[in-house]
Amino acid sequence: MARDRRTRFAVVMGDLIASEKAPSRAALHAAFNTAVERANRDHAQHVASPLTITLGDEFQGLVNSFAAGFRLIHALRLDLLGREVACRFVLGAVQLETPLNPDRAWNMMGSGLAAARERLDDKAAPGAYRFSFPDAPDVEPLLNGLGETLTFLERGWTAIQRGYILAYLGEGLTVTEIAGRQTVSERAVYKGLTAANGDFYERQLAALQGYFAALDERAALDERGEAE
């Protein structure tokens, strides 16, 4: 495989919340490993340095775009919520100063990594989705505010609503397919999605995804300009 020559990446980090209080650490560890392996597999085309579990309940990795990085952490968040595993994530910008490790997210240094880790470890921050962009101090609080909104909505879901949301957004099933799987009426699924504020939740996701897509475009233009 050809080595990626770029030095600018999106860093993704995450950890489990209150993992030391889990009834079964072995079961929690197995669920975490399964979810991380699935994320690496499902997002392989965008992963530059795979998500690597570092301390048993933490991981980090590098992704080739911010939009892909956000899709990854959101998919991983939904996956872990479906397993009833509490978690938090950070997405940030990094400029590598050492060679990219394409096999494991270890032994790399670069500006942005420490800031992302500090954001993840901030015990006072309430959101499960956190963002670290030190070079954009005016935008970073807005991104974190949207992340808190997503978290607030997720915490309000009942078990049934969460199941509908995970099937609809996480798996991409239609309302008809969800109703058939759950042996309920389509009306019941629509009511559940509405009660979960599904439309509002999707709008927040779209706002973040749109911003990161635009950020990726600007970064690509900057790199082309530097290369000329």
Short mmCIF file of C-alpha atoms in Angstrom, two decimals:
data_model
loop_
_atom_site.label_atom_id
_atom_site.label_comp_id
_atom_site.label_asym_id
_atom_site.label_seq_id
_atom_site.Cartn_x
_atom_site.Cartn_y
_atom_site.Cartn_z
CA MET A 1 0.00 0.00 0.00
CA ALA A 2 1.33 3.43 -0.95
CA ARG A 3 2.19 5.62 1.99
CA ASP A 4 0.02 8.72 2.43
CA ARG A 5 2.30 11.73 1.95
CA ARG A 6 -0.05 14.25 3.50
CA THR A 7 0.55 15.72 6.93
CA ARG A 8 -2.87 17.23 7.65
CA PHE A 9 -5.53 14.90 9.01
CA ALA A 10 -8.63 14.77 11.15
CA VAL A 11 -7.92 13.11 14.48
CA VAL A 12 -10.67 11.12 16.17
CA MET A 13 -10.45 10.07 19.80
CA GLY A 14 -12.92 8.54 22.19
CA ASP A 15 -13.33 6.91 25.54
CA LEU A 16 -15.90 5.11 27.64
CA ILE A 17 -17.66 6.89 30.50
CA ALA A 18 -17.48 5.40 34.00
CA SER A 19 -16.13 2.13 32.64
CA GLU A 20 -14.77 1.24 36.08
CA LYS A 21 -18.38 0.97 37.33
CA ALA A 22 -19.48 -1.53 34.67
CA PRO A 23 -21.06 -4.72 36.09
CA SER A 24 -18.82 -6.76 33.78
CA ARG A 25 -15.59 -5.18 32.59
CA ALA A 26 -15.03 -8.18 30.30
CA ALA A 27 -18.39 -7.68 28.56
CA LEU A 28 -17.79 -3.95 28.26
CA HIS A 29 -14.33 -4.50 26.80
CA ALA A 30 -15.70 -6.99 24.28
CA ALA A 31 -18.46 -4.60 23.18
CA PHE A 32 -15.98 -1.73 22.85
CA ASN A 33 -13.55 -3.81 20.79
CA THR A 34 -16.34 -5.03 18.52
CA ALA A 35 -17.62 -1.49 17.92
CA VAL A 36 -14.12 -0.12 17.18
CA GLU A 37 -13.36 -3.00 14.80
CA ARG A 38 -16.65 -2.39 13.01
CA ALA A 39 -15.89 1.33 12.66
CA ASN A 40 -12.48 0.56 11.15
CA ARG A 41 -14.06 -1.88 8.73
CA ASP A 42 -17.05 0.25 7.70
CA HIS A 43 -14.98 3.42 7.23
CA ALA A 44 -11.79 1.81 5.92
CA GLN A 45 -11.63 3.93 2.76
CA HIS A 46 -11.37 7.10 4.85
CA VAL A 47 -9.16 5.86 7.69
CA ALA A 48 -5.49 6.87 7.33
CA SER A 49 -4.33 5.40 10.66
CA PRO A 50 -6.86 2.94 12.12
CA LEU A 51 -8.70 3.46 15.36
CA THR A 52 -6.42 1.92 17.95
CA ILE A 53 -7.45 1.12 21.52
CA THR A 54 -4.76 2.60 23.73
CA LEU A 55 -5.67 2.17 27.40
CA GLY A 56 -8.42 -0.42 27.40
CA ASP A 57 -11.25 2.11 27.29
CA GLU A 58 -9.80 4.77 24.96
CA PHE A 59 -8.98 4.90 21.26
CA GLN A 60 -7.51 7.26 18.71
CA GLY A 61 -7.05 7.29 14.95
CA LEU A 62 -6.53 9.56 11.94
CA VAL A 63 -9.04 10.08 9.14
CA ASN A 64 -8.47 11.74 5.77
CA SER A 65 -11.30 14.28 6.04
CA PHE A 66 -13.33 16.05 8.70
CA ALA A 67 -16.66 15.02 7.15
CA ALA A 68 -15.58 11.37 7.21
CA GLY A 69 -14.32 11.77 10.76
CA PHE A 70 -17.67 13.12 11.94
CA ARG A 71 -19.57 10.33 10.17
CA LEU A 72 -17.30 7.83 11.89
CA ILE A 73 -17.74 9.14 15.43
CA HIS A 74 -21.50 9.49 14.97
CA ALA A 75 -21.81 5.92 13.67
CA LEU A 76 -19.65 4.68 16.54
CA ARG A 77 -21.72 6.66 19.05
CA LEU A 78 -24.95 5.07 17.77
CA ASP A 79 -23.37 1.62 17.73
CA LEU A 80 -22.26 1.93 21.35
CA LEU A 81 -25.59 3.45 22.45
CA GLY A 82 -27.26 0.38 20.96
CA ARG A 83 -25.03 -1.72 23.21
CA GLU A 84 -25.94 0.57 26.15
CA VAL A 85 -22.34 1.74 26.44
CA ALA A 86 -21.80 5.37 27.48
CA CYS A 87 -19.08 7.12 25.49
CA ARG A 88 -17.71 10.47 24.32
CA PHE A 89 -15.65 11.53 21.33
CA VAL A 90 -13.57 14.35 19.95
CA LEU A 91 -12.90 15.35 16.35
CA GLY A 92 -10.02 17.73 15.72
CA ALA A 93 -7.41 19.00 13.30
CA VAL A 94 -3.84 17.71 13.39
CA GLN A 95 -0.66 18.56 11.51
CA LEU A 96 1.68 15.59 11.73
CA GLU A 97 5.34 16.27 12.41
CA THR A 98 6.36 12.61 12.22
CA PRO A 99 5.59 9.99 9.55
CA LEU A 100 2.06 8.61 9.36
CA ASN A 101 1.70 5.16 10.89
CA PRO A 102 -0.81 3.42 8.58
CA ASP A 103 -1.02 0.29 10.73
CA ARG A 104 -1.73 1.62 14.23
CA ALA A 105 -2.37 5.08 15.66
CA TRP A 106 0.76 4.93 17.80
CA ASN A 107 4.10 6.68 17.87
CA MET A 108 3.04 9.82 16.00
CA MET A 109 3.49 13.44 17.01
CA GLY A 110 1.95 16.60 15.68
CA SER A 111 0.29 19.88 16.55
CA GLY A 112 -3.36 19.40 17.47
CA LEU A 113 -3.06 16.01 19.15
CA ALA A 114 -2.58 17.40 22.67
CA ALA A 115 -5.42 19.90 22.25
CA ALA A 116 -7.78 17.14 21.11
CA ARG A 117 -6.82 15.00 24.09
CA GLU A 118 -7.44 17.91 26.47
CA ARG A 119 -10.88 18.46 24.95
CA LEU A 120 -11.75 14.79 25.34
CA ASP A 121 -10.55 14.75 28.96
CA ASP A 122 -12.43 17.92 29.95
CA LYS A 123 -14.66 16.67 32.76
CA ALA A 124 -16.69 19.89 32.77
CA ALA A 125 -17.77 19.54 29.13
CA PRO A 126 -21.24 17.95 28.96
CA GLY A 127 -21.36 16.87 25.32
CA ALA A 128 -20.58 13.41 23.98
CA TYR A 129 -19.44 15.07 20.71
CA ARG A 130 -16.53 17.45 21.17
CA PHE A 131 -14.51 19.41 18.65
CA SER A 132 -10.96 20.72 18.80
CA PHE A 133 -9.98 23.43 16.33
CA PRO A 134 -7.51 25.74 18.11
CA ASP A 135 -6.94 27.74 14.92
CA ALA A 136 -10.66 28.58 14.72
CA PRO A 137 -11.51 29.85 18.24
CA ASP A 138 -14.63 31.61 16.97
CA VAL A 139 -16.10 28.45 15.44
CA GLU A 140 -15.06 25.86 18.02
CA PRO A 141 -17.66 26.92 20.66
CA LEU A 142 -20.44 26.76 18.05
CA LEU A 143 -19.44 23.24 17.05
CA ASN A 144 -19.33 22.14 20.67
CA GLY A 145 -22.74 23.71 21.22
CA LEU A 146 -24.21 21.62 18.41
CA GLY A 147 -22.48 18.59 19.90
CA GLU A 148 -24.20 19.28 23.22
CA THR A 149 -27.55 19.54 21.43
CA LEU A 150 -27.09 16.11 19.85
CA THR A 151 -26.14 14.67 23.24
CA PHE A 152 -29.15 16.25 24.95
CA LEU A 153 -31.50 14.74 22.38
CA GLU A 154 -29.91 11.31 22.63
CA ARG A 155 -30.20 11.28 26.42
CA GLY A 156 -33.93 11.95 26.12
CA TRP A 157 -34.66 8.86 24.02
CA THR A 158 -36.59 6.00 25.55
CA ALA A 159 -35.37 2.49 24.79
CA ILE A 160 -38.02 2.12 22.07
CA GLN A 161 -37.26 5.52 20.52
CA ARG A 162 -33.55 4.74 20.55
CA GLY A 163 -34.22 1.47 18.75
CA TYR A 164 -36.15 3.27 16.03
CA ILE A 165 -33.47 5.95 15.63
CA LEU A 166 -30.67 3.38 15.47
CA ALA A 167 -32.52 1.41 12.82
CA TYR A 168 -33.47 4.52 10.82
CA LEU A 169 -30.21 6.48 10.97
CA GLY A 170 -27.70 3.83 12.01
CA GLU A 171 -28.81 1.07 9.66
CA GLY A 172 -30.61 3.14 7.04
CA LEU A 173 -33.85 1.15 7.26
CA THR A 174 -37.13 2.60 6.06
CA VAL A 175 -40.11 3.09 8.34
CA THR A 176 -41.80 0.14 6.62
CA GLU A 177 -38.77 -2.07 7.24
CA ILE A 178 -38.54 -1.01 10.89
CA ALA A 179 -42.26 -1.70 11.42
CA GLY A 180 -41.87 -5.15 9.90
CA ARG A 181 -38.87 -5.98 12.04
CA GLN A 182 -40.50 -4.76 15.24
CA THR A 183 -43.95 -6.14 14.34
CA VAL A 184 -45.58 -2.79 14.96
CA SER A 185 -47.53 -0.41 12.73
CA GLU A 186 -45.79 2.18 10.58
CA ARG A 187 -47.77 4.78 12.51
CA ALA A 188 -46.12 3.58 15.73
CA VAL A 189 -42.68 4.00 14.17
CA TYR A 190 -43.51 7.49 12.91
CA LYS A 191 -44.80 8.45 16.35
CA GLY A 192 -41.66 7.10 17.99
CA LEU A 193 -39.35 8.98 15.64
CA THR A 194 -41.36 12.17 16.15
CA ALA A 195 -41.30 11.79 19.93
CA ALA A 196 -37.52 11.32 19.71
CA ASN A 197 -37.27 14.66 17.83
CA GLY A 198 -35.86 12.74 14.88
CA ASP A 199 -36.27 15.54 12.33
CA PHE A 200 -34.60 18.09 14.61
CA TYR A 201 -31.81 15.63 15.37
CA GLU A 202 -31.19 15.08 11.66
CA ARG A 203 -31.02 18.84 11.06
CA GLN A 204 -28.28 19.20 13.67
CA LEU A 205 -26.36 16.35 12.05
CA ALA A 206 -26.78 17.95 8.62
CA ALA A 207 -25.52 21.32 9.92
CA LEU A 208 -22.35 19.74 11.28
CA GLN A 209 -21.84 17.54 8.24
CA GLY A 210 -22.26 20.53 5.92
CA TYR A 211 -19.71 22.56 7.84
CA PHE A 212 -17.13 19.78 7.80
CA ALA A 213 -17.67 19.16 4.08
CA ALA A 214 -17.00 22.86 3.43
CA LEU A 215 -13.96 22.74 5.69
CA ASP A 216 -12.61 19.80 3.69
CA GLU A 217 -13.07 21.75 0.46
CA ARG A 218 -11.15 24.71 1.83
CA ALA A 219 -8.37 22.45 3.08
CA ALA A 220 -8.09 20.82 -0.35
CA LEU A 221 -7.85 24.23 -2.00
CA ASP A 222 -5.14 25.29 0.46
CA GLU A 223 -3.11 22.15 -0.22
CA ARG A 224 -3.36 22.63 -3.98
CA GLY A 225 -2.27 26.23 -3.59
CA GLU A 226 0.74 25.23 -1.53
CA ALA A 227 1.71 22.60 -4.09
CA GLU A 228 1.71 25.08 -6.98
#
